[in-house]
């Protein structure tokens, strides 16, 4: 009876150990008993059974004890399996979440890289545009300075022409009336004598005196020629003044056009400069995003 009870207890202990360690068959020639002896938990069960047998505890009590141990072990195993399954699900969810983040980060990196390339092209375009506008502004400034210098020279030449022409007209205004008031004698010798008395200090009087040596017809012809010259000079003064006014008007109009173009260029360059700064700021931000995302990956 005791042997049967011991065998029953042994089988219950073995069952409990199998539930604990998931040993379902013999390994490397060891007997089930040897496995129980070598397993710490199995040895504790055997020691407990031996103690119960030594104390002559009822077989039913020992059987119930071992059965309770087996149930506890199975419950612990189920809890462990459930916890493992939960941890496995959490790991899978974490992996899925990380993969989703990696995919999202990759998309953001690609978008940022595309944006950076686009911004690089925009920066290059704006840089060239700013440089071209600066060159055009410089060319206009030089043209403006050239026109101003030429206008000063033209104004000085105009004033000089007007002054010289007016002096000639004034001289003719003195000469012509005096020529009209003289009487032509045709006596060249007397005219030369009087011319010598006048000398070089009074050219108008000298010219009048020379004219007295002419006959009357020749004198009238000279007077007509001088009047024609005077009228032509007066007319040239008016024409020159009109040309000067037109030149000034064209000059001022051209300066106004240059100034308008220069202002447009300056405004465009300022706008391009602002866009360039914004593009560089965006480029820096996208580059920083790429770096941070790459570090996270």
PDB file of C-alpha atoms in Angstrom:
ATOM      1  CA  UNK A   1       0.000   0.000   0.000  1.00  0.00           C
ATOM      2  CA  UNK A   2       2.804   2.377   0.860  1.00  0.00           C
ATOM      3  CA  UNK A   3       4.624   1.500  -2.340  1.00  0.00           C
ATOM      4  CA  UNK A   4       1.518   2.272  -4.392  1.00  0.00           C
ATOM      5  CA  UNK A   5       1.008   5.473  -2.529  1.00  0.00           C
ATOM      6  CA  UNK A   6       4.634   6.438  -3.052  1.00  0.00           C
ATOM      7  CA  UNK A   7       4.367   5.715  -6.761  1.00  0.00           C
ATOM      8  CA  UNK A   8       1.238   7.800  -6.927  1.00  0.00           C
ATOM      9  CA  UNK A   9       2.922  10.604  -5.092  1.00  0.00           C
ATOM     10  CA  UNK A  10       5.970  10.264  -7.309  1.00  0.00           C
ATOM     11  CA  UNK A  11       3.843  10.537 -10.419  1.00  0.00           C
ATOM     12  CA  UNK A  12       2.053  13.582  -9.030  1.00  0.00           C
ATOM     13  CA  UNK A  13       5.412  15.202  -8.221  1.00  0.00           C
ATOM     14  CA  UNK A  14       6.684  14.403 -11.678  1.00  0.00           C
ATOM     15  CA  UNK A  15       3.575  15.910 -13.183  1.00  0.00           C
ATOM     16  CA  UNK A  16       4.079  19.063 -11.139  1.00  0.00           C
ATOM     17  CA  UNK A  17       7.704  19.270 -12.212  1.00  0.00           C
ATOM     18  CA  UNK A  18       6.717  18.772 -15.839  1.00  0.00           C
ATOM     19  CA  UNK A  19       4.244  21.652 -15.570  1.00  0.00           C
ATOM     20  CA  UNK A  20       6.943  23.786 -13.981  1.00  0.00           C
ATOM     21  CA  UNK A  21       9.770  23.018 -16.417  1.00  0.00           C
ATOM     22  CA  UNK A  22       7.785  21.774 -19.441  1.00  0.00           C
ATOM     23  CA  UNK A  23       9.707  18.505 -19.467  1.00  0.00           C
ATOM     24  CA  UNK A  24       7.515  16.005 -21.334  1.00  0.00           C
ATOM     25  CA  UNK A  25      10.025  13.242 -22.007  1.00  0.00           C
ATOM     26  CA  UNK A  26      13.389  11.910 -20.860  1.00  0.00           C
ATOM     27  CA  UNK A  27      16.560  13.659 -22.054  1.00  0.00           C
ATOM     28  CA  UNK A  28      20.028  12.045 -22.577  1.00  0.00           C
ATOM     29  CA  UNK A  29      19.073   8.769 -20.836  1.00  0.00           C
ATOM     30  CA  UNK A  30      18.157  10.283 -17.458  1.00  0.00           C
ATOM     31  CA  UNK A  31      15.227   8.711 -15.663  1.00  0.00           C
ATOM     32  CA  UNK A  32      12.357  10.856 -14.468  1.00  0.00           C
ATOM     33  CA  UNK A  33      13.511  10.381 -10.909  1.00  0.00           C
ATOM     34  CA  UNK A  34      17.041  11.518 -11.731  1.00  0.00           C
ATOM     35  CA  UNK A  35      15.559  14.625 -13.366  1.00  0.00           C
ATOM     36  CA  UNK A  36      13.577  15.331 -10.230  1.00  0.00           C
ATOM     37  CA  UNK A  37      16.712  14.925  -8.127  1.00  0.00           C
ATOM     38  CA  UNK A  38      18.718  17.264 -10.344  1.00  0.00           C
ATOM     39  CA  UNK A  39      15.992  19.952 -10.520  1.00  0.00           C
ATOM     40  CA  UNK A  40      15.919  22.299  -7.535  1.00  0.00           C
ATOM     41  CA  UNK A  41      12.173  22.634  -7.579  1.00  0.00           C
ATOM     42  CA  UNK A  42      11.731  18.852  -8.099  1.00  0.00           C
ATOM     43  CA  UNK A  43      14.098  18.097  -5.232  1.00  0.00           C
ATOM     44  CA  UNK A  44      12.043  20.374  -2.972  1.00  0.00           C
ATOM     45  CA  UNK A  45       8.899  18.450  -3.953  1.00  0.00           C
ATOM     46  CA  UNK A  46      10.596  15.103  -3.242  1.00  0.00           C
ATOM     47  CA  UNK A  47      11.877  16.393   0.087  1.00  0.00           C
ATOM     48  CA  UNK A  48       8.392  17.620   0.942  1.00  0.00           C
ATOM     49  CA  UNK A  49       6.867  14.213   0.053  1.00  0.00           C
ATOM     50  CA  UNK A  50       9.546  12.382   1.993  1.00  0.00           C
ATOM     51  CA  UNK A  51       8.880  14.612   5.014  1.00  0.00           C
ATOM     52  CA  UNK A  52       5.160  13.970   4.767  1.00  0.00           C
ATOM     53  CA  UNK A  53       5.738  10.222   4.483  1.00  0.00           C
ATOM     54  CA  UNK A  54       8.171  10.312   7.417  1.00  0.00           C
ATOM     55  CA  UNK A  55       5.568  12.116   9.476  1.00  0.00           C
ATOM     56  CA  UNK A  56       3.068   9.469   8.394  1.00  0.00           C
ATOM     57  CA  UNK A  57       0.728  12.026   6.918  1.00  0.00           C
ATOM     58  CA  UNK A  58      -2.320  10.613   5.170  1.00  0.00           C
ATOM     59  CA  UNK A  59      -1.797   9.882   1.494  1.00  0.00           C
ATOM     60  CA  UNK A  60      -4.803  11.981   0.635  1.00  0.00           C
ATOM     61  CA  UNK A  61      -3.207  14.989   2.333  1.00  0.00           C
ATOM     62  CA  UNK A  62       0.049  14.479   0.473  1.00  0.00           C
ATOM     63  CA  UNK A  63      -1.833  13.980  -2.768  1.00  0.00           C
ATOM     64  CA  UNK A  64      -3.862  17.120  -2.142  1.00  0.00           C
ATOM     65  CA  UNK A  65      -0.678  19.054  -1.351  1.00  0.00           C
ATOM     66  CA  UNK A  66       0.981  17.961  -4.558  1.00  0.00           C
ATOM     67  CA  UNK A  67      -2.180  18.605  -6.511  1.00  0.00           C
ATOM     68  CA  UNK A  68      -2.339  22.120  -5.064  1.00  0.00           C
ATOM     69  CA  UNK A  69       1.298  22.661  -6.040  1.00  0.00           C
ATOM     70  CA  UNK A  70       0.528  21.440  -9.568  1.00  0.00           C
ATOM     71  CA  UNK A  71      -2.503  23.765  -9.832  1.00  0.00           C
ATOM     72  CA  UNK A  72      -0.469  26.703  -8.503  1.00  0.00           C
ATOM     73  CA  UNK A  73       2.297  25.983 -10.969  1.00  0.00           C
ATOM     74  CA  UNK A  74      -0.190  25.726 -13.853  1.00  0.00           C
ATOM     75  CA  UNK A  75      -1.820  29.009 -12.773  1.00  0.00           C
ATOM     76  CA  UNK A  76       1.584  30.678 -12.583  1.00  0.00           C
ATOM     77  CA  UNK A  77       2.430  29.281 -15.993  1.00  0.00           C
ATOM     78  CA  UNK A  78      -0.825  30.605 -17.458  1.00  0.00           C
ATOM     79  CA  UNK A  79      -0.111  34.012 -15.909  1.00  0.00           C
ATOM     80  CA  UNK A  80       3.439  33.887 -17.263  1.00  0.00           C
ATOM     81  CA  UNK A  81       2.170  32.892 -20.704  1.00  0.00           C
ATOM     82  CA  UNK A  82      -0.417  35.682 -20.579  1.00  0.00           C
ATOM     83  CA  UNK A  83       2.206  38.217 -19.462  1.00  0.00           C
ATOM     84  CA  UNK A  84       4.560  36.998 -22.186  1.00  0.00           C
ATOM     85  CA  UNK A  85       1.805  37.309 -24.780  1.00  0.00           C
ATOM     86  CA  UNK A  86       1.037  40.830 -23.508  1.00  0.00           C
ATOM     87  CA  UNK A  87       4.711  41.784 -23.635  1.00  0.00           C
ATOM     88  CA  UNK A  88       4.950  40.306 -27.119  1.00  0.00           C
ATOM     89  CA  UNK A  89       1.952  42.381 -28.228  1.00  0.00           C
ATOM     90  CA  UNK A  90       3.486  45.484 -26.660  1.00  0.00           C
ATOM     91  CA  UNK A  91       6.759  44.770 -28.450  1.00  0.00           C
ATOM     92  CA  UNK A  92       4.953  44.296 -31.742  1.00  0.00           C
ATOM     93  CA  UNK A  93       2.972  47.505 -31.195  1.00  0.00           C
ATOM     94  CA  UNK A  94       6.174  49.334 -30.265  1.00  0.00           C
ATOM     95  CA  UNK A  95       7.907  47.977 -33.362  1.00  0.00           C
ATOM     96  CA  UNK A  96       4.943  48.969 -35.535  1.00  0.00           C
ATOM     97  CA  UNK A  97       4.928  52.426 -33.960  1.00  0.00           C
ATOM     98  CA  UNK A  98       8.677  52.822 -34.479  1.00  0.00           C
ATOM     99  CA  UNK A  99       8.401  51.637 -38.072  1.00  0.00           C
ATOM    100  CA  UNK A 100       5.595  54.144 -38.635  1.00  0.00           C
ATOM    101  CA  UNK A 101       7.765  56.879 -37.110  1.00  0.00           C
ATOM    102  CA  UNK A 102      10.695  55.839 -39.282  1.00  0.00           C
ATOM    103  CA  UNK A 103       8.485  55.948 -42.368  1.00  0.00           C
ATOM    104  CA  UNK A 104       7.135  59.359 -41.342  1.00  0.00           C
ATOM    105  CA  UNK A 105      10.664  60.613 -40.634  1.00  0.00           C
ATOM    106  CA  UNK A 106      11.856  59.282 -43.977  1.00  0.00           C
ATOM    107  CA  UNK A 107       9.009  61.088 -45.726  1.00  0.00           C
ATOM    108  CA  UNK A 108       9.847  64.308 -43.859  1.00  0.00           C
ATOM    109  CA  UNK A 109      13.533  63.925 -44.728  1.00  0.00           C
ATOM    110  CA  UNK A 110      12.682  63.412 -48.394  1.00  0.00           C
ATOM    111  CA  UNK A 111      10.329  66.393 -48.358  1.00  0.00           C
ATOM    112  CA  UNK A 112      12.937  68.547 -46.620  1.00  0.00           C
ATOM    113  CA  UNK A 113      15.631  67.416 -49.068  1.00  0.00           C
ATOM    114  CA  UNK A 114      13.346  68.291 -51.988  1.00  0.00           C
ATOM    115  CA  UNK A 115      12.567  71.657 -50.393  1.00  0.00           C
ATOM    116  CA  UNK A 116      16.282  72.311 -49.810  1.00  0.00           C
ATOM    117  CA  UNK A 117      17.103  71.594 -53.459  1.00  0.00           C
ATOM    118  CA  UNK A 118      14.289  73.868 -54.556  1.00  0.00           C
ATOM    119  CA  UNK A 119      15.430  76.588 -52.149  1.00  0.00           C
ATOM    120  CA  UNK A 120      19.028  76.216 -53.352  1.00  0.00           C
ATOM    121  CA  UNK A 121      17.877  76.879 -56.904  1.00  0.00           C
ATOM    122  CA  UNK A 122      15.840  79.854 -55.685  1.00  0.00           C
ATOM    123  CA  UNK A 123      18.818  81.218 -53.721  1.00  0.00           C
ATOM    124  CA  UNK A 124      21.049  80.966 -56.793  1.00  0.00           C
ATOM    125  CA  UNK A 125      18.432  82.685 -58.957  1.00  0.00           C
ATOM    126  CA  UNK A 126      17.948  85.496 -56.437  1.00  0.00           C
ATOM    127  CA  UNK A 127      21.699  85.928 -55.986  1.00  0.00           C
ATOM    128  CA  UNK A 128      22.200  86.311 -59.739  1.00  0.00           C
ATOM    129  CA  UNK A 129      19.200  88.649 -59.950  1.00  0.00           C
ATOM    130  CA  UNK A 130      20.533  90.868 -57.141  1.00  0.00           C
ATOM    131  CA  UNK A 131      23.976  90.971 -58.758  1.00  0.00           C
ATOM    132  CA  UNK A 132      22.502  91.881 -62.160  1.00  0.00           C
ATOM    133  CA  UNK A 133      20.334  94.616 -60.675  1.00  0.00           C
ATOM    134  CA  UNK A 134      23.304  96.027 -58.774  1.00  0.00           C
ATOM    135  CA  UNK A 135      25.301  96.126 -62.014  1.00  0.00           C
ATOM    136  CA  UNK A 136      22.448  97.844 -63.847  1.00  0.00           C
ATOM    137  CA  UNK A 137      22.092 100.413 -61.062  1.00  0.00           C
ATOM    138  CA  UNK A 138      25.835 101.112 -61.278  1.00  0.00           C
ATOM    139  CA  UNK A 139      25.618 101.515 -65.069  1.00  0.00           C
ATOM    140  CA  UNK A 140      22.695 103.924 -64.686  1.00  0.00           C
ATOM    141  CA  UNK A 141      24.568 105.920 -62.051  1.00  0.00           C
ATOM    142  CA  UNK A 142      27.565 106.249 -64.369  1.00  0.00           C
ATOM    143  CA  UNK A 143      25.278 107.245 -67.263  1.00  0.00           C
ATOM    144  CA  UNK A 144      23.589 109.817 -65.049  1.00  0.00           C
ATOM    145  CA  UNK A 145      26.959 111.300 -64.090  1.00  0.00           C
ATOM    146  CA  UNK A 146      28.069 111.334 -67.738  1.00  0.00           C
ATOM    147  CA  UNK A 147      24.903 113.167 -68.823  1.00  0.00           C
ATOM    148  CA  UNK A 148      25.323 115.754 -66.089  1.00  0.00           C
ATOM    149  CA  UNK A 149      28.926 116.441 -67.087  1.00  0.00           C
ATOM    150  CA  UNK A 150      27.977 116.672 -70.771  1.00  0.00           C
ATOM    151  CA  UNK A 151      25.128 119.038 -69.896  1.00  0.00           C
ATOM    152  CA  UNK A 152      27.507 121.285 -67.994  1.00  0.00           C
ATOM    153  CA  UNK A 153      29.863 121.338 -70.982  1.00  0.00           C
ATOM    154  CA  UNK A 154      26.988 122.028 -73.388  1.00  0.00           C
ATOM    155  CA  UNK A 155      25.687 124.812 -71.159  1.00  0.00           C
ATOM    156  CA  UNK A 156      29.147 126.397 -71.006  1.00  0.00           C
ATOM    157  CA  UNK A 157      29.536 126.167 -74.791  1.00  0.00           C
ATOM    158  CA  UNK A 158      26.058 127.662 -75.273  1.00  0.00           C
ATOM    159  CA  UNK A 159      26.828 130.563 -72.986  1.00  0.00           C
ATOM    160  CA  UNK A 160      30.135 131.144 -74.795  1.00  0.00           C
ATOM    161  CA  UNK A 161      28.457 131.057 -78.239  1.00  0.00           C
ATOM    162  CA  UNK A 162      25.721 133.392 -77.103  1.00  0.00           C
ATOM    163  CA  UNK A 163      28.212 135.819 -75.630  1.00  0.00           C
ATOM    164  CA  UNK A 164      30.440 135.903 -78.699  1.00  0.00           C
ATOM    165  CA  UNK A 165      27.505 136.200 -81.086  1.00  0.00           C
ATOM    166  CA  UNK A 166      25.943 139.008 -79.064  1.00  0.00           C
ATOM    167  CA  UNK A 167      29.261 140.852 -79.062  1.00  0.00           C
ATOM    168  CA  UNK A 168      29.428 140.593 -82.856  1.00  0.00           C
ATOM    169  CA  UNK A 169      25.806 141.765 -83.179  1.00  0.00           C
ATOM    170  CA  UNK A 170      26.521 144.672 -80.842  1.00  0.00           C
ATOM    171  CA  UNK A 171      29.549 145.604 -82.921  1.00  0.00           C
ATOM    172  CA  UNK A 172      27.509 145.461 -86.126  1.00  0.00           C
ATOM    173  CA  UNK A 173      24.858 147.606 -84.469  1.00  0.00           C
ATOM    174  CA  UNK A 174      27.565 150.220 -84.005  1.00  0.00           C
ATOM    175  CA  UNK A 175      29.214 149.808 -87.397  1.00  0.00           C
ATOM    176  CA  UNK A 176      26.193 149.739 -89.705  1.00  0.00           C
ATOM    177  CA  UNK A 177      24.692 153.108 -88.613  1.00  0.00           C
ATOM    178  CA  UNK A 178      28.084 154.775 -88.873  1.00  0.00           C
ATOM    179  CA  UNK A 179      28.628 153.333 -92.341  1.00  0.00           C
ATOM    180  CA  UNK A 180      25.259 154.659 -93.379  1.00  0.00           C
ATOM    181  CA  UNK A 181      26.193 158.140 -92.135  1.00  0.00           C
ATOM    182  CA  UNK A 182      29.465 158.511 -94.031  1.00  0.00           C
ATOM    183  CA  UNK A 183      29.999 159.789 -97.526  1.00  0.00           C
ATOM    184  CA  UNK A 184      32.015 157.625 -99.815  1.00  0.00           C
ATOM    185  CA  UNK A 185      34.863 159.672-101.365  1.00  0.00           C
ATOM    186  CA  UNK A 186      36.707 156.957-103.224  1.00  0.00           C
ATOM    187  CA  UNK A 187      39.980 158.594-102.114  1.00  0.00           C
ATOM    188  CA  UNK A 188      42.075 155.680-100.888  1.00  0.00           C
ATOM    189  CA  UNK A 189      45.125 157.822-100.055  1.00  0.00           C
ATOM    190  CA  UNK A 190      43.190 160.081 -97.738  1.00  0.00           C
ATOM    191  CA  UNK A 191      41.511 157.067 -96.179  1.00  0.00           C
ATOM    192  CA  UNK A 192      44.884 155.488 -95.435  1.00  0.00           C
ATOM    193  CA  UNK A 193      46.180 158.716 -93.919  1.00  0.00           C
ATOM    194  CA  UNK A 194      43.180 158.920 -91.589  1.00  0.00           C
ATOM    195  CA  UNK A 195      43.484 155.196 -90.783  1.00  0.00           C
ATOM    196  CA  UNK A 196      47.057 155.746 -89.704  1.00  0.00           C
ATOM    197  CA  UNK A 197      45.902 158.461 -87.343  1.00  0.00           C
ATOM    198  CA  UNK A 198      43.268 156.191 -85.758  1.00  0.00           C
ATOM    199  CA  UNK A 199      45.688 153.291 -85.114  1.00  0.00           C
ATOM    200  CA  UNK A 200      44.788 149.854 -83.761  1.00  0.00           C
ATOM    201  CA  UNK A 201      43.000 150.900 -80.605  1.00  0.00           C
ATOM    202  CA  UNK A 202      39.673 151.648 -82.287  1.00  0.00           C
ATOM    203  CA  UNK A 203      38.931 148.964 -84.905  1.00  0.00           C
ATOM    204  CA  UNK A 204      35.387 150.158 -85.544  1.00  0.00           C
ATOM    205  CA  UNK A 205      36.533 153.683 -86.393  1.00  0.00           C
ATOM    206  CA  UNK A 206      39.287 152.166 -88.498  1.00  0.00           C
ATOM    207  CA  UNK A 207      36.767 150.056 -90.431  1.00  0.00           C
ATOM    208  CA  UNK A 208      34.562 153.104 -91.028  1.00  0.00           C
ATOM    209  CA  UNK A 209      37.512 155.059 -92.228  1.00  0.00           C
ATOM    210  CA  UNK A 210      38.457 152.269 -94.688  1.00  0.00           C
ATOM    211  CA  UNK A 211      34.890 152.254 -95.962  1.00  0.00           C
ATOM    212  CA  UNK A 212      35.222 155.924 -96.966  1.00  0.00           C
ATOM    213  CA  UNK A 213      37.659 154.788 -99.610  1.00  0.00           C
ATOM    214  CA  UNK A 214      34.888 152.870-101.348  1.00  0.00           C
ATOM    215  CA  UNK A 215      32.604 154.293-103.952  1.00  0.00           C
ATOM    216  CA  UNK A 216      28.949 154.756-103.033  1.00  0.00           C
ATOM    217  CA  UNK A 217      27.694 151.549-104.671  1.00  0.00           C
ATOM    218  CA  UNK A 218      30.356 149.446-103.029  1.00  0.00           C
ATOM    219  CA  UNK A 219      29.588 151.037 -99.678  1.00  0.00           C
ATOM    220  CA  UNK A 220      25.887 150.236-100.019  1.00  0.00           C
ATOM    221  CA  UNK A 221      26.753 146.645-100.904  1.00  0.00           C
ATOM    222  CA  UNK A 222      28.953 146.367 -97.807  1.00  0.00           C
ATOM    223  CA  UNK A 223      26.199 147.778 -95.631  1.00  0.00           C
ATOM    224  CA  UNK A 224      23.699 145.273 -97.067  1.00  0.00           C
ATOM    225  CA  UNK A 225      26.107 142.418 -96.457  1.00  0.00           C
ATOM    226  CA  UNK A 226      26.683 143.509 -92.881  1.00  0.00           C
ATOM    227  CA  UNK A 227      22.946 143.845 -92.258  1.00  0.00           C
ATOM    228  CA  UNK A 228      22.390 140.386 -93.678  1.00  0.00           C
ATOM    229  CA  UNK A 229      25.114 139.022 -91.401  1.00  0.00           C
ATOM    230  CA  UNK A 230      23.609 140.799 -88.401  1.00  0.00           C
ATOM    231  CA  UNK A 231      20.115 139.459 -89.114  1.00  0.00           C
ATOM    232  CA  UNK A 232      21.544 135.973 -89.585  1.00  0.00           C
ATOM    233  CA  UNK A 233      23.415 136.220 -86.281  1.00  0.00           C
ATOM    234  CA  UNK A 234      20.308 137.409 -84.440  1.00  0.00           C
ATOM    235  CA  UNK A 235      18.329 134.550 -85.951  1.00  0.00           C
ATOM    236  CA  UNK A 236      21.068 132.088 -84.973  1.00  0.00           C
ATOM    237  CA  UNK A 237      20.873 133.395 -81.406  1.00  0.00           C
ATOM    238  CA  UNK A 238      17.164 132.573 -81.278  1.00  0.00           C
ATOM    239  CA  UNK A 239      17.647 129.177 -82.923  1.00  0.00           C
ATOM    240  CA  UNK A 240      20.547 128.342 -80.612  1.00  0.00           C
ATOM    241  CA  UNK A 241      18.446 129.336 -77.585  1.00  0.00           C
ATOM    242  CA  UNK A 242      15.570 127.132 -78.798  1.00  0.00           C
ATOM    243  CA  UNK A 243      17.974 124.235 -79.360  1.00  0.00           C
ATOM    244  CA  UNK A 244      19.395 124.766 -75.900  1.00  0.00           C
ATOM    245  CA  UNK A 245      15.909 124.709 -74.365  1.00  0.00           C
ATOM    246  CA  UNK A 246      15.121 121.485 -76.230  1.00  0.00           C
ATOM    247  CA  UNK A 247      18.416 119.991 -75.156  1.00  0.00           C
ATOM    248  CA  UNK A 248      17.700 120.872 -71.525  1.00  0.00           C
ATOM    249  CA  UNK A 249      14.211 119.402 -71.810  1.00  0.00           C
ATOM    250  CA  UNK A 250      15.551 116.179 -73.347  1.00  0.00           C
ATOM    251  CA  UNK A 251      18.266 116.062 -70.696  1.00  0.00           C
ATOM    252  CA  UNK A 252      15.801 116.434 -67.833  1.00  0.00           C
ATOM    253  CA  UNK A 253      13.445 113.884 -69.411  1.00  0.00           C
ATOM    254  CA  UNK A 254      16.274 111.389 -69.817  1.00  0.00           C
ATOM    255  CA  UNK A 255      17.415 111.940 -66.223  1.00  0.00           C
ATOM    256  CA  UNK A 256      13.837 111.345 -65.077  1.00  0.00           C
ATOM    257  CA  UNK A 257      13.658 108.086 -67.033  1.00  0.00           C
ATOM    258  CA  UNK A 258      17.014 106.948 -65.647  1.00  0.00           C
ATOM    259  CA  UNK A 259      15.905 107.784 -62.128  1.00  0.00           C
ATOM    260  CA  UNK A 260      12.616 105.889 -62.589  1.00  0.00           C
ATOM    261  CA  UNK A 261      14.432 102.814 -63.909  1.00  0.00           C
ATOM    262  CA  UNK A 262      16.971 103.043 -61.097  1.00  0.00           C
ATOM    263  CA  UNK A 263      14.238 103.253 -58.469  1.00  0.00           C
ATOM    264  CA  UNK A 264      12.515 100.210 -59.972  1.00  0.00           C
ATOM    265  CA  UNK A 265      15.802  98.323 -59.935  1.00  0.00           C
ATOM    266  CA  UNK A 266      16.504  99.362 -56.345  1.00  0.00           C
ATOM    267  CA  UNK A 267      13.015  98.291 -55.310  1.00  0.00           C
ATOM    268  CA  UNK A 268      13.377  94.979 -57.143  1.00  0.00           C
ATOM    269  CA  UNK A 269      16.807  94.403 -55.639  1.00  0.00           C
ATOM    270  CA  UNK A 270      15.485  95.140 -52.142  1.00  0.00           C
ATOM    271  CA  UNK A 271      12.602  92.704 -52.670  1.00  0.00           C
ATOM    272  CA  UNK A 272      14.950  90.054 -54.041  1.00  0.00           C
ATOM    273  CA  UNK A 273      17.263  90.579 -51.062  1.00  0.00           C
ATOM    274  CA  UNK A 274      14.363  90.063 -48.669  1.00  0.00           C
ATOM    275  CA  UNK A 275      13.272  86.925 -50.534  1.00  0.00           C
ATOM    276  CA  UNK A 276      16.865  85.706 -50.470  1.00  0.00           C
ATOM    277  CA  UNK A 277      17.064  86.087 -46.688  1.00  0.00           C
ATOM    278  CA  UNK A 278      13.744  84.265 -46.283  1.00  0.00           C
ATOM    279  CA  UNK A 279      14.859  81.478 -48.631  1.00  0.00           C
ATOM    280  CA  UNK A 280      18.110  81.046 -46.719  1.00  0.00           C
ATOM    281  CA  UNK A 281      16.186  80.946 -43.421  1.00  0.00           C
ATOM    282  CA  UNK A 282      13.856  78.250 -44.800  1.00  0.00           C
ATOM    283  CA  UNK A 283      16.850  76.390 -46.179  1.00  0.00           C
ATOM    284  CA  UNK A 284      18.559  76.447 -42.775  1.00  0.00           C
ATOM    285  CA  UNK A 285      15.379  75.273 -41.044  1.00  0.00           C
ATOM    286  CA  UNK A 286      14.881  72.360 -43.469  1.00  0.00           C
ATOM    287  CA  UNK A 287      18.539  71.415 -43.127  1.00  0.00           C
ATOM    288  CA  UNK A 288      18.202  71.392 -39.320  1.00  0.00           C
ATOM    289  CA  UNK A 289      15.063  69.236 -39.583  1.00  0.00           C
ATOM    290  CA  UNK A 290      16.924  66.760 -41.778  1.00  0.00           C
ATOM    291  CA  UNK A 291      19.809  66.571 -39.308  1.00  0.00           C
ATOM    292  CA  UNK A 292      17.506  66.035 -36.334  1.00  0.00           C
ATOM    293  CA  UNK A 293      15.485  63.373 -38.141  1.00  0.00           C
ATOM    294  CA  UNK A 294      18.638  61.559 -39.259  1.00  0.00           C
ATOM    295  CA  UNK A 295      19.929  61.590 -35.672  1.00  0.00           C
ATOM    296  CA  UNK A 296      16.616  60.138 -34.441  1.00  0.00           C
ATOM    297  CA  UNK A 297      16.769  57.393 -37.058  1.00  0.00           C
TER     298      UNK A 297
END
